[in-house]
CSV table of C-alpha atoms in Angstrom, one decimal:
chain,number,residue,atom,x,y,z
A,1,UNK,CA,-17.5,8.3,13.8
A,2,UNK,CA,-15.7,10.6,11.4
A,3,UNK,CA,-14.2,7.7,9.4
A,4,UNK,CA,-17.6,6.0,9.0
A,5,UNK,CA,-19.3,9.1,7.7
A,6,UNK,CA,-16.4,9.6,5.3
A,7,UNK,CA,-16.6,6.1,3.9
A,8,UNK,CA,-20.4,6.5,3.3
A,9,UNK,CA,-19.9,9.7,1.3
A,10,UNK,CA,-17.8,8.2,-1.4
A,11,UNK,CA,-18.9,5.5,-3.9
A,12,UNK,CA,-15.6,3.6,-3.5
A,13,UNK,CA,-15.7,3.4,0.3
A,14,UNK,CA,-12.6,1.2,0.3
A,15,UNK,CA,-10.6,3.5,-2.0
A,16,UNK,CA,-8.7,5.2,0.8
A,17,UNK,CA,-7.2,2.0,2.0
A,18,UNK,CA,-5.1,1.3,3.9
A,19,UNK,CA,-3.8,4.1,6.0
A,20,UNK,CA,-5.7,7.3,5.4
A,21,UNK,CA,-8.8,5.8,7.2
A,22,UNK,CA,-6.7,5.4,10.3
A,23,UNK,CA,-5.8,9.1,10.1
A,24,UNK,CA,-9.4,10.3,9.8
A,25,UNK,CA,-10.6,7.9,12.4
A,26,UNK,CA,-7.9,8.8,15.0
A,27,UNK,CA,-7.6,12.5,14.4
A,28,UNK,CA,-11.0,13.6,13.2
A,29,UNK,CA,-11.0,17.4,12.7
A,30,UNK,CA,-7.2,17.8,12.9
A,31,UNK,CA,-6.6,17.9,9.2
A,32,UNK,CA,-8.8,20.9,8.8
A,33,UNK,CA,-6.7,22.7,11.4
A,34,UNK,CA,-3.5,21.8,9.7
A,35,UNK,CA,-4.9,23.0,6.3
A,36,UNK,CA,-6.0,26.4,7.8
A,37,UNK,CA,-2.5,26.8,9.4
A,38,UNK,CA,-0.9,26.0,6.0
A,39,UNK,CA,-2.8,28.8,4.4
A,40,UNK,CA,-1.4,31.3,6.9
A,41,UNK,CA,2.2,30.2,6.8
A,42,UNK,CA,4.8,31.8,4.5
A,43,UNK,CA,7.4,29.2,4.4
A,44,UNK,CA,11.2,29.4,4.3
A,45,UNK,CA,12.1,26.4,2.2
A,46,UNK,CA,15.3,24.7,3.4
A,47,UNK,CA,18.2,23.8,1.1
A,48,UNK,CA,18.8,20.2,0.1
A,49,UNK,CA,20.9,18.1,2.5
A,50,UNK,CA,23.6,15.9,0.8
A,51,UNK,CA,25.5,13.4,2.9
A,52,UNK,CA,27.9,10.4,2.2
A,53,UNK,CA,27.4,6.9,3.6
A,54,UNK,CA,28.3,3.3,3.2
A,55,UNK,CA,26.5,0.0,3.6
A,56,UNK,CA,27.3,-3.7,3.3
A,57,UNK,CA,24.8,-5.9,1.4
A,58,UNK,CA,25.3,-9.6,0.7
A,59,UNK,CA,29.0,-9.2,1.6
A,60,UNK,CA,29.7,-6.3,-0.6
A,61,UNK,CA,30.4,-2.7,0.4
A,62,UNK,CA,28.4,0.1,-1.3
A,63,UNK,CA,29.3,3.8,-1.0
A,64,UNK,CA,26.3,6.0,-1.6
A,65,UNK,CA,25.2,9.6,-1.6
A,66,UNK,CA,21.9,10.5,0.2
A,67,UNK,CA,20.0,13.7,-0.8
A,68,UNK,CA,16.9,15.0,1.0
A,69,UNK,CA,15.3,18.1,-0.5
A,70,UNK,CA,12.5,19.5,-2.7
A,71,UNK,CA,12.0,19.5,-6.4
A,72,UNK,CA,9.9,22.3,-7.9
A,73,UNK,CA,6.7,21.6,-9.8
A,74,UNK,CA,5.7,24.1,-12.5
A,75,UNK,CA,2.4,24.7,-14.3
A,76,UNK,CA,2.0,25.1,-18.1
A,77,UNK,CA,2.9,28.7,-17.8
A,78,UNK,CA,6.2,28.0,-15.9
A,79,UNK,CA,4.9,29.2,-12.6
A,80,UNK,CA,6.0,27.3,-9.5
A,81,UNK,CA,2.9,25.7,-8.0
A,82,UNK,CA,4.3,23.1,-5.6
A,83,UNK,CA,7.4,21.4,-4.1
A,84,UNK,CA,7.7,17.7,-3.7
A,85,UNK,CA,10.0,16.4,-1.0
A,86,UNK,CA,12.2,13.4,-1.9
A,87,UNK,CA,14.9,11.3,-0.3
A,88,UNK,CA,17.3,9.7,-2.8
A,89,UNK,CA,20.1,7.2,-2.4
A,90,UNK,CA,22.6,6.9,-5.2
A,91,UNK,CA,25.5,4.4,-5.3
A,92,UNK,CA,28.7,6.2,-6.2
A,93,UNK,CA,30.8,5.4,-9.2
A,94,UNK,CA,28.3,3.0,-10.8
A,95,UNK,CA,27.5,5.1,-13.9
A,96,UNK,CA,24.2,6.4,-15.3
A,97,UNK,CA,23.1,2.9,-16.6
A,98,UNK,CA,22.5,1.7,-13.1
A,99,UNK,CA,18.8,1.1,-12.4
A,100,UNK,CA,16.8,3.7,-10.6
A,101,UNK,CA,13.5,3.0,-8.7
A,102,UNK,CA,10.9,5.6,-7.7
A,103,UNK,CA,9.1,4.6,-4.5
A,104,UNK,CA,5.9,5.8,-2.9
A,105,UNK,CA,3.2,4.6,-0.5
A,106,UNK,CA,-0.5,5.2,-0.8
A,107,UNK,CA,-3.4,6.5,1.2
A,108,UNK,CA,-4.2,8.8,-0.6
A,109,UNK,CA,-2.5,10.9,2.1
A,110,UNK,CA,0.5,8.7,3.0
A,111,UNK,CA,4.1,9.7,2.9
A,112,UNK,CA,6.7,7.2,1.7
A,113,UNK,CA,7.8,6.4,5.2
A,114,UNK,CA,6.6,2.8,5.3
A,115,UNK,CA,8.6,1.5,2.4
A,116,UNK,CA,11.4,3.9,3.1
A,117,UNK,CA,12.0,2.9,6.8
A,118,UNK,CA,10.4,-0.6,6.7
A,119,UNK,CA,12.0,-2.4,3.8
A,120,UNK,CA,13.8,-0.6,1.0
A,121,UNK,CA,16.0,2.1,2.4
A,122,UNK,CA,19.5,1.7,4.0
A,123,UNK,CA,18.0,2.1,7.5
A,124,UNK,CA,14.9,0.3,8.9
A,125,UNK,CA,12.7,0.2,11.9
A,126,UNK,CA,13.7,-2.7,14.2
A,127,UNK,CA,10.8,-5.1,14.7
A,128,UNK,CA,10.6,-8.3,16.8
A,129,UNK,CA,10.0,-11.7,15.2
A,130,UNK,CA,6.3,-11.3,15.6
A,131,UNK,CA,6.2,-8.1,13.7
A,132,UNK,CA,5.7,-5.9,16.8
A,133,UNK,CA,8.1,-3.2,17.9
A,134,UNK,CA,10.0,-3.1,21.2
A,135,UNK,CA,9.1,-0.5,23.8
A,136,UNK,CA,9.5,3.2,22.9
A,137,UNK,CA,11.6,5.0,21.9
A,138,UNK,CA,12.1,2.2,19.4
A,139,UNK,CA,15.2,1.5,17.3
A,140,UNK,CA,16.5,2.2,13.8
A,141,UNK,CA,19.1,-0.3,12.5
A,142,UNK,CA,21.2,-0.8,9.3
A,143,UNK,CA,19.0,-2.5,6.7
A,144,UNK,CA,20.6,-5.7,5.4
A,145,UNK,CA,17.6,-6.1,3.1
A,146,UNK,CA,17.9,-2.7,1.4
A,147,UNK,CA,17.4,-2.7,-2.4
A,148,UNK,CA,20.5,-0.5,-2.9
A,149,UNK,CA,22.6,-3.4,-4.2
A,150,UNK,CA,20.1,-3.7,-7.1
A,151,UNK,CA,19.0,-0.1,-7.8
A,152,UNK,CA,19.3,3.5,-6.8
A,153,UNK,CA,16.2,4.7,-4.8
A,154,UNK,CA,14.1,7.8,-4.8
A,155,UNK,CA,11.4,8.0,-2.2
A,156,UNK,CA,8.6,10.5,-3.2
A,157,UNK,CA,6.2,12.2,-0.8
A,158,UNK,CA,3.2,13.4,-2.9
A,159,UNK,CA,2.0,17.0,-2.3
A,160,UNK,CA,0.5,17.5,1.3
A,161,UNK,CA,2.4,14.4,2.6
A,162,UNK,CA,5.8,14.3,4.2
A,163,UNK,CA,7.4,17.8,3.7
A,164,UNK,CA,5.7,18.3,0.3
A,165,UNK,CA,3.4,21.3,0.0
A,166,UNK,CA,1.8,23.5,-2.6
A,167,UNK,CA,3.6,26.7,-3.2
A,168,UNK,CA,2.3,29.5,-0.9
A,169,UNK,CA,-0.9,30.8,-2.2
A,170,UNK,CA,-1.5,27.8,-4.5
A,171,UNK,CA,-4.5,25.5,-4.2
A,172,UNK,CA,-3.9,21.9,-3.2
A,173,UNK,CA,-6.7,20.9,-5.6
A,174,UNK,CA,-4.1,20.9,-8.4
A,175,UNK,CA,-2.6,17.8,-6.8
A,176,UNK,CA,-5.3,16.0,-4.8
A,177,UNK,CA,-7.1,13.7,-7.3
A,178,UNK,CA,-6.5,10.6,-9.3
A,179,UNK,CA,-5.3,12.3,-12.4
A,180,UNK,CA,-3.8,15.3,-10.6
A,181,UNK,CA,-1.7,13.0,-8.4
A,182,UNK,CA,-0.5,10.9,-11.4
A,183,UNK,CA,0.5,14.0,-13.3
A,184,UNK,CA,2.3,15.7,-10.4
A,185,UNK,CA,4.3,12.6,-9.4
A,186,UNK,CA,4.9,11.8,-13.1
A,187,UNK,CA,6.2,15.3,-13.8
A,188,UNK,CA,8.4,15.0,-10.7
A,189,UNK,CA,9.9,11.7,-12.1
A,190,UNK,CA,10.5,13.3,-15.5
A,191,UNK,CA,12.1,16.4,-13.9
A,192,UNK,CA,14.3,14.3,-11.6
A,193,UNK,CA,15.5,12.0,-14.4
A,194,UNK,CA,16.5,15.0,-16.5
A,195,UNK,CA,18.1,16.8,-13.6
A,196,UNK,CA,20.2,13.8,-12.6
A,197,UNK,CA,21.0,12.7,-16.1
A,198,UNK,CA,19.2,9.3,-15.7
A,199,UNK,CA,17.5,8.9,-19.0
A,200,UNK,CA,19.8,6.1,-19.9
A,201,UNK,CA,19.1,4.2,-16.7
A,202,UNK,CA,16.7,1.3,-16.4
A,203,UNK,CA,13.7,2.8,-14.6
A,204,UNK,CA,11.4,1.1,-12.1
A,205,UNK,CA,8.4,2.1,-9.9
A,206,UNK,CA,7.6,0.6,-6.5
A,207,UNK,CA,4.3,1.4,-4.8
A,208,UNK,CA,2.3,0.1,-1.9
A,209,UNK,CA,-1.5,0.1,-1.4
A,210,UNK,CA,-3.0,3.2,-3.2
A,211,UNK,CA,0.6,3.6,-4.4
A,212,UNK,CA,0.0,0.6,-6.6
A,213,UNK,CA,-3.0,2.6,-8.1
A,214,UNK,CA,-0.6,5.5,-8.7
A,215,UNK,CA,2.0,3.2,-10.2
A,216,UNK,CA,-0.4,1.7,-12.7
A,217,UNK,CA,-1.6,5.2,-13.7
A,218,UNK,CA,2.1,6.3,-14.1
A,219,UNK,CA,2.8,3.3,-16.3
A,220,UNK,CA,0.5,5.0,-18.9
A,221,UNK,CA,1.2,8.6,-18.1
A,222,UNK,CA,5.0,8.3,-18.3
A,223,UNK,CA,4.8,6.5,-21.6
A,224,UNK,CA,2.2,8.6,-23.3
A,225,UNK,CA,3.1,12.0,-22.0
A,226,UNK,CA,6.9,11.9,-21.6
A,227,UNK,CA,7.9,8.9,-23.8
A,228,UNK,CA,9.4,7.3,-20.7
A,229,UNK,CA,9.2,3.5,-21.0
A,230,UNK,CA,9.6,1.6,-17.7
A,231,UNK,CA,11.5,-1.7,-17.2
A,232,UNK,CA,9.6,-2.8,-14.2
A,233,UNK,CA,7.0,-2.1,-11.5
A,234,UNK,CA,6.8,-3.7,-8.0
A,235,UNK,CA,3.2,-3.6,-6.6
A,236,UNK,CA,3.0,-4.3,-2.9
A,237,UNK,CA,-0.5,-5.0,-1.4
A,238,UNK,CA,-2.1,-3.9,-4.6
A,239,UNK,CA,-5.4,-2.3,-5.4
A,240,UNK,CA,-6.1,-1.8,-9.1
A,241,UNK,CA,-9.9,-2.4,-9.4
A,242,UNK,CA,-11.8,-0.8,-6.5
A,243,UNK,CA,-14.9,-2.8,-7.1
A,244,UNK,CA,-13.1,-5.7,-5.6
A,245,UNK,CA,-12.8,-3.9,-2.2
A,246,UNK,CA,-16.1,-1.9,-1.9
A,247,UNK,CA,-18.6,-3.5,0.5
A,248,UNK,CA,-21.7,-1.9,-0.9
A,249,UNK,CA,-25.2,-3.2,-1.3
A,250,UNK,CA,-25.5,-4.7,-4.8
A,251,UNK,CA,-21.8,-5.5,-5.0
A,252,UNK,CA,-21.2,-9.0,-3.9
A,253,UNK,CA,-17.8,-9.4,-5.4
A,254,UNK,CA,-15.8,-8.4,-2.3
A,255,UNK,CA,-17.6,-10.9,-0.1
A,256,UNK,CA,-16.2,-13.7,-2.3
A,257,UNK,CA,-12.7,-12.2,-2.8
A,258,UNK,CA,-12.2,-11.4,0.9
A,259,UNK,CA,-13.2,-14.9,2.0
A,260,UNK,CA,-9.7,-16.5,1.7
A,261,UNK,CA,-8.1,-13.8,3.8
A,262,UNK,CA,-10.8,-14.1,6.4
A,263,UNK,CA,-10.1,-17.9,6.4
A,264,UNK,CA,-6.4,-17.3,6.7
A,265,UNK,CA,-7.0,-15.1,9.8
A,266,UNK,CA,-9.3,-17.8,11.3
A,267,UNK,CA,-6.6,-20.4,10.6
A,268,UNK,CA,-3.9,-18.4,12.2
A,269,UNK,CA,-6.0,-17.8,15.4
A,270,UNK,CA,-6.9,-21.5,15.7
A,271,UNK,CA,-10.6,-20.9,14.8
A,272,UNK,CA,-10.3,-23.5,12.1
A,273,UNK,CA,-9.9,-27.2,12.7
A,274,UNK,CA,-6.1,-27.5,12.2
A,275,UNK,CA,-6.2,-31.3,12.3
A,276,UNK,CA,-8.4,-31.2,9.2
A,277,UNK,CA,-6.5,-28.3,7.6
A,278,UNK,CA,-2.9,-28.6,8.9
A,279,UNK,CA,-1.3,-26.7,5.9
A,280,UNK,CA,-2.3,-23.0,5.3
A,281,UNK,CA,-1.7,-23.0,1.5
A,282,UNK,CA,-3.6,-26.2,0.9
A,283,UNK,CA,-6.4,-24.8,3.0
A,284,UNK,CA,-6.5,-21.5,1.1
A,285,UNK,CA,-6.6,-23.3,-2.2
A,286,UNK,CA,-9.8,-25.1,-1.1
A,287,UNK,CA,-11.3,-21.8,0.1
A,288,UNK,CA,-10.4,-20.0,-3.1
A,289,UNK,CA,-12.2,-22.7,-5.2
A,290,UNK,CA,-15.3,-22.4,-2.9
A,291,UNK,CA,-15.2,-18.6,-3.0
A,292,UNK,CA,-15.4,-18.4,-6.8
A,293,UNK,CA,-17.6,-21.5,-7.2
A,294,UNK,CA,-20.4,-22.4,-4.8
A,295,UNK,CA,-20.2,-19.3,-2.7
A,296,UNK,CA,-20.4,-16.9,-5.7
A,297,UNK,CA,-23.4,-18.9,-7.0
A,298,UNK,CA,-25.2,-18.7,-3.7
A,299,UNK,CA,-24.5,-15.0,-3.4
A,300,UNK,CA,-25.9,-14.4,-6.9
A,301,UNK,CA,-29.1,-16.2,-5.9
A,302,UNK,CA,-29.9,-13.8,-3.1
A,303,UNK,CA,-33.3,-14.3,-1.6
A,304,UNK,CA,-33.9,-17.3,-3.9
A,305,UNK,CA,-31.7,-19.5,-1.7
A,306,UNK,CA,-33.6,-22.4,-0.4
A,307,UNK,CA,-33.5,-23.4,3.3
A,308,UNK,CA,-31.3,-26.3,2.4
A,309,UNK,CA,-28.9,-24.1,0.5
A,310,UNK,CA,-28.8,-21.6,3.4
A,311,UNK,CA,-28.0,-24.4,5.8
A,312,UNK,CA,-25.2,-25.7,3.5
A,313,UNK,CA,-23.8,-22.2,3.1
A,314,UNK,CA,-23.8,-21.5,6.8
A,315,UNK,CA,-22.1,-24.7,7.7
A,316,UNK,CA,-19.4,-24.3,5.1
A,317,UNK,CA,-18.7,-20.7,5.9
A,318,UNK,CA,-18.5,-21.5,9.6
A,319,UNK,CA,-15.9,-24.2,8.9
A,320,UNK,CA,-13.8,-21.7,6.9
A,321,UNK,CA,-14.1,-18.6,9.0
A,322,UNK,CA,-14.7,-19.9,12.6
A,323,UNK,CA,-17.8,-17.7,12.9
A,324,UNK,CA,-21.1,-19.1,14.1
A,325,UNK,CA,-23.8,-20.1,11.7
A,326,UNK,CA,-26.3,-17.8,13.5
A,327,UNK,CA,-23.9,-14.8,13.1
A,328,UNK,CA,-23.4,-15.6,9.4
A,329,UNK,CA,-27.2,-16.0,8.8
A,330,UNK,CA,-27.9,-12.7,10.5
A,331,UNK,CA,-25.7,-11.0,7.9
A,332,UNK,CA,-27.1,-12.8,4.9
A,333,UNK,CA,-23.9,-14.8,4.7
A,334,UNK,CA,-22.0,-11.7,3.6
A,335,UNK,CA,-18.9,-10.7,5.7
A,336,UNK,CA,-17.2,-7.3,5.7
A,337,UNK,CA,-13.8,-6.4,7.1
A,338,UNK,CA,-15.3,-4.3,9.9
A,339,UNK,CA,-17.6,-7.0,11.2
A,340,UNK,CA,-15.0,-9.8,10.8
A,341,UNK,CA,-12.2,-8.0,12.7
A,342,UNK,CA,-14.6,-7.4,15.6
A,343,UNK,CA,-16.3,-10.8,15.6
A,344,UNK,CA,-13.5,-13.4,15.1
A,345,UNK,CA,-12.1,-13.2,18.6
A,346,UNK,CA,-15.0,-11.5,20.3
A,347,UNK,CA,-15.5,-14.5,22.7
A,348,UNK,CA,-11.9,-14.0,23.9
A,349,UNK,CA,-12.3,-10.3,24.3
A,350,UNK,CA,-10.0,-9.4,21.4
A,351,UNK,CA,-10.2,-7.7,18.0
A,352,UNK,CA,-7.9,-8.5,15.1
A,353,UNK,CA,-6.1,-6.0,12.8
A,354,UNK,CA,-7.2,-4.9,9.4
A,355,UNK,CA,-3.7,-4.3,8.0
A,356,UNK,CA,-2.5,-7.4,9.7
A,357,UNK,CA,-5.0,-9.9,11.0
A,358,UNK,CA,-2.2,-11.6,13.0
A,359,UNK,CA,-2.2,-8.7,15.5
A,360,UNK,CA,-4.8,-8.6,18.3
A,361,UNK,CA,-6.2,-5.6,20.2
A,362,UNK,CA,-8.6,-4.7,23.0
A,363,UNK,CA,-11.6,-2.5,22.7
A,364,UNK,CA,-13.4,-0.7,25.5
A,365,UNK,CA,-16.2,-3.2,25.4
A,366,UNK,CA,-16.8,-6.5,23.4
A,367,UNK,CA,-20.1,-5.3,22.1
A,368,UNK,CA,-20.4,-3.4,18.8
A,369,UNK,CA,-20.2,-4.0,15.1
A,370,UNK,CA,-16.6,-2.8,14.5
A,371,UNK,CA,-13.4,-2.2,16.4
A,372,UNK,CA,-12.4,1.0,18.2
A,373,UNK,CA,-9.1,1.1,16.4
A,374,UNK,CA,-6.9,-1.1,14.2
A,375,UNK,CA,-4.4,-2.8,16.5
A,376,UNK,CA,-2.1,-3.5,13.5
A,377,UNK,CA,-1.7,0.2,13.0
A,378,UNK,CA,-1.7,1.6,16.5
A,379,UNK,CA,0.2,-1.2,18.2
A,380,UNK,CA,2.6,-2.0,15.4
A,381,UNK,CA,3.7,0.7,13.1
A,382,UNK,CA,2.5,4.3,13.9
A,383,UNK,CA,4.8,5.1,16.7
A,384,UNK,CA,8.0,3.4,15.5
A,385,UNK,CA,7.8,4.7,12.0
A,386,UNK,CA,7.1,8.3,13.1
A,387,UNK,CA,10.2,8.2,15.3
A,388,UNK,CA,12.3,6.5,12.6
A,389,UNK,CA,11.7,9.0,9.8
A,390,UNK,CA,12.1,12.1,12.0
A,391,UNK,CA,15.3,10.7,13.6
A,392,UNK,CA,16.7,9.5,10.2
A,393,UNK,CA,16.1,12.8,8.4
A,394,UNK,CA,17.5,15.0,11.1
A,395,UNK,CA,20.4,12.9,12.5
A,396,UNK,CA,21.5,10.7,9.6
A,397,UNK,CA,20.7,12.9,6.6
A,398,UNK,CA,21.1,16.2,8.3
A,399,UNK,CA,17.8,17.6,6.9
A,400,UNK,CA,16.2,19.8,9.5
A,401,UNK,CA,13.0,21.8,9.0
A,402,UNK,CA,11.6,22.2,12.5
A,403,UNK,CA,8.9,24.8,11.5
A,404,UNK,CA,7.0,22.2,9.4
A,405,UNK,CA,5.5,18.9,10.4
A,406,UNK,CA,6.5,15.8,8.5
A,407,UNK,CA,3.1,14.5,7.6
A,408,UNK,CA,3.3,10.7,8.0
A,409,UNK,CA,-0.4,10.4,7.2
A,410,UNK,CA,-2.8,13.2,6.6
A,411,UNK,CA,-6.3,14.0,5.7
A,412,UNK,CA,-5.2,17.2,4.0
A,413,UNK,CA,-5.5,15.6,0.6
A,414,UNK,CA,-9.2,15.4,0.8
A,415,UNK,CA,-11.6,15.9,-0.9
A,416,UNK,CA,-10.0,13.7,-3.4
A,417,UNK,CA,-11.1,14.2,-7.0
A,418,UNK,CA,-12.0,11.1,-8.9
A,419,UNK,CA,-12.6,12.8,-12.2
A,420,UNK,CA,-14.1,10.4,-14.8
A,421,UNK,CA,-14.3,7.7,-12.1
A,422,UNK,CA,-16.6,9.8,-9.9
A,423,UNK,CA,-19.7,7.7,-10.4
A,424,UNK,CA,-18.1,4.3,-11.0
A,425,UNK,CA,-15.5,2.1,-9.5
A,426,UNK,CA,-11.9,3.2,-10.3
A,427,UNK,CA,-10.1,0.6,-12.4
A,428,UNK,CA,-6.5,1.3,-13.4
A,429,UNK,CA,-5.8,-2.3,-14.3
A,430,UNK,CA,-6.8,-1.3,-17.9
A,431,UNK,CA,-4.0,1.4,-17.9
A,432,UNK,CA,-1.4,-1.2,-16.7
A,433,UNK,CA,-2.6,-3.7,-19.4
A,434,UNK,CA,-2.3,-1.1,-22.1
A,435,UNK,CA,1.2,-0.1,-20.9
A,436,UNK,CA,2.3,-3.7,-21.1
A,437,UNK,CA,0.9,-4.1,-24.6
A,438,UNK,CA,2.8,-1.0,-25.7
A,439,UNK,CA,6.0,-2.0,-23.9
A,440,UNK,CA,6.7,-5.8,-24.2
A,441,UNK,CA,9.6,-5.4,-21.8
A,442,UNK,CA,7.6,-4.0,-18.9
A,443,UNK,CA,7.7,-6.6,-16.1
A,444,UNK,CA,5.5,-6.5,-13.0
A,445,UNK,CA,6.0,-8.1,-9.6
A,446,UNK,CA,3.0,-8.3,-7.3
A,447,UNK,CA,3.5,-9.0,-3.6
A,448,UNK,CA,0.6,-9.8,-1.3
A,449,UNK,CA,0.1,-10.9,2.3
A,450,UNK,CA,-2.3,-13.6,3.3
A,451,UNK,CA,-3.4,-11.8,6.4
A,452,UNK,CA,-4.0,-8.4,4.7
A,453,UNK,CA,-7.7,-7.5,5.3
A,454,UNK,CA,-7.3,-4.1,3.6
A,455,UNK,CA,-6.2,-5.2,0.1
A,456,UNK,CA,-6.7,-9.0,0.1
A,457,UNK,CA,-4.5,-11.1,-2.1
A,458,UNK,CA,-7.3,-12.9,-3.8
A,459,UNK,CA,-8.9,-9.6,-4.9
A,460,UNK,CA,-5.6,-8.8,-6.6
A,461,UNK,CA,-5.4,-12.2,-8.2
A,462,UNK,CA,-9.0,-11.7,-9.5
A,463,UNK,CA,-8.0,-8.3,-11.0
A,464,UNK,CA,-5.0,-9.7,-12.7
A,465,UNK,CA,-7.0,-12.6,-14.1
A,466,UNK,CA,-9.5,-10.1,-15.6
A,467,UNK,CA,-7.0,-7.7,-17.2
A,468,UNK,CA,-7.3,-9.6,-20.5
A,469,UNK,CA,-3.6,-9.4,-21.3
A,470,UNK,CA,-2.6,-10.8,-24.6
A,471,UNK,CA,-1.3,-14.4,-24.1
A,472,UNK,CA,2.3,-13.5,-25.1
A,473,UNK,CA,2.5,-10.9,-22.3
A,474,UNK,CA,0.9,-12.9,-19.4
A,475,UNK,CA,4.3,-14.0,-18.1
A,476,UNK,CA,5.2,-10.3,-17.7
A,477,UNK,CA,3.3,-10.4,-14.4
A,478,UNK,CA,4.6,-12.4,-11.5
A,479,UNK,CA,2.9,-12.9,-8.1
A,480,UNK,CA,4.4,-13.7,-4.7
A,481,UNK,CA,2.7,-14.4,-1.4
A,482,UNK,CA,3.7,-13.9,2.2
A,483,UNK,CA,2.6,-15.0,5.7
A,484,UNK,CA,2.1,-11.4,6.7
A,485,UNK,CA,-0.3,-8.5,6.4
A,486,UNK,CA,-0.6,-5.3,4.4
A,487,UNK,CA,3.0,-4.5,5.3
A,488,UNK,CA,4.3,-8.1,5.3
A,489,UNK,CA,7.9,-6.8,5.7
A,490,UNK,CA,7.3,-5.9,9.4
A,491,UNK,CA,7.8,-9.6,10.1
A,492,UNK,CA,11.6,-10.2,9.7
A,493,UNK,CA,11.2,-13.7,8.2
A,494,UNK,CA,8.8,-12.3,5.5
A,495,UNK,CA,11.0,-9.3,4.9
A,496,UNK,CA,13.9,-11.7,4.1
A,497,UNK,CA,11.8,-13.6,1.6
A,498,UNK,CA,10.3,-10.4,0.1
A,499,UNK,CA,13.8,-9.1,-0.5
A,500,UNK,CA,14.9,-12.3,-2.1
A,501,UNK,CA,12.0,-12.2,-4.5
A,502,UNK,CA,12.7,-8.5,-5.4
A,503,UNK,CA,16.4,-9.1,-6.0
A,504,UNK,CA,15.5,-12.0,-8.2
A,505,UNK,CA,13.1,-9.8,-10.1
A,506,UNK,CA,15.8,-7.1,-10.8
A,507,UNK,CA,18.3,-9.8,-11.6
A,508,UNK,CA,16.0,-11.5,-14.0
A,509,UNK,CA,15.3,-8.3,-15.9
A,510,UNK,CA,19.0,-7.7,-16.2
A,511,UNK,CA,19.7,-11.2,-17.6
A,512,UNK,CA,17.0,-10.8,-20.3
A,513,UNK,CA,18.6,-7.7,-21.9
């Protein structure tokens, strides 16, 4: 499969989590066709669309201005090299001191559609209580959980995603890499802040998945390059140290850090003895202790494990994961996401989702080592969000650009340049730590889903615990957990709690000024 070959070619095979893998797996060679088409097209760039709207949040009415358009990116010589598409929402008559938050998703290769139309913006995709959509053509509703009562919002689509493109004749390689991406998005933020006269506003970032990697990089770039010190960052389904995600021979760390999420999925699907473990959080606390204790010790021993230790290990992992001792032994007691999502419900004929292990799917045949597709992407989010962003831009915001595809997810960003991280695991946690040490008022909120098998919550906890932040700054980072997946906000109950936590985060920052 194209996706499998792609992952084997890159040292951090899990780097392209969560969504870009789905694109490559589903569409294969299509990104190359799109890239070739892009080289032939001479585009007529549309003018920005500005519209006026209102929304009620927590019993109060907010009048706001929406703007959808492009901002030019220039190189050092002043030449236009790219155009970043953005959608902004600005509450009217609230002054330049109102907070402003710059929002993006991940990939690399994802537009900002997921946070835009799923949780933060004034409109959202309607989802049923179980986190699944109704039948097509789906539905967009007013979002009572929008962040607009706390902050103005600017949703950014990095180059090659959404409607963002290099200037005609310019190479995408100027934007498609770890450093290149941080620089282009950072320069967009600096330009937007100047254009809109927002230097006096409290400034925040919100990123999801690889967008958290970008946000951590920006925390350093904006400070060091532009003298722009942030007030806060919201990291959703974070990945800061890619060693914690990369299932490679010789790297046992992910096997321990994914174990609590595998256990959570097994618990949710009744593969764990619920009489013995009736409470999810108490159950996970036990699994976490085992993962970093006995399990890590046994992993480190490798072939030196005695038969008694192997028996003990198999029995305990079977209790926590619901998988058979024979299956666990055949994989040297090391589980990966791909095998777990296929194996957990194999006896029932189902697979479980990688982005959200609560969601079940059906493969062509039960046999095999990995699923045919991720049900939590294909059955849950791809169709509804594609409809939502196209309908919203055209019919609510009056932005029409029919000659160009809005790239929800794309492989056009590859090959992705890892620069100095090319032959090692990318770790931007160090950048975030340094930014906090230089800016004592920088606060970070980390939001994780228990059923996320793409960027598991315990891997994020491990990363934070190994940032070696000075003691006086450790309270700058808060963590919150949800009974959902990578996009926990697709479940209405979790979206409500997520929004409460975010509003408290902004409110807390205001009260400490």
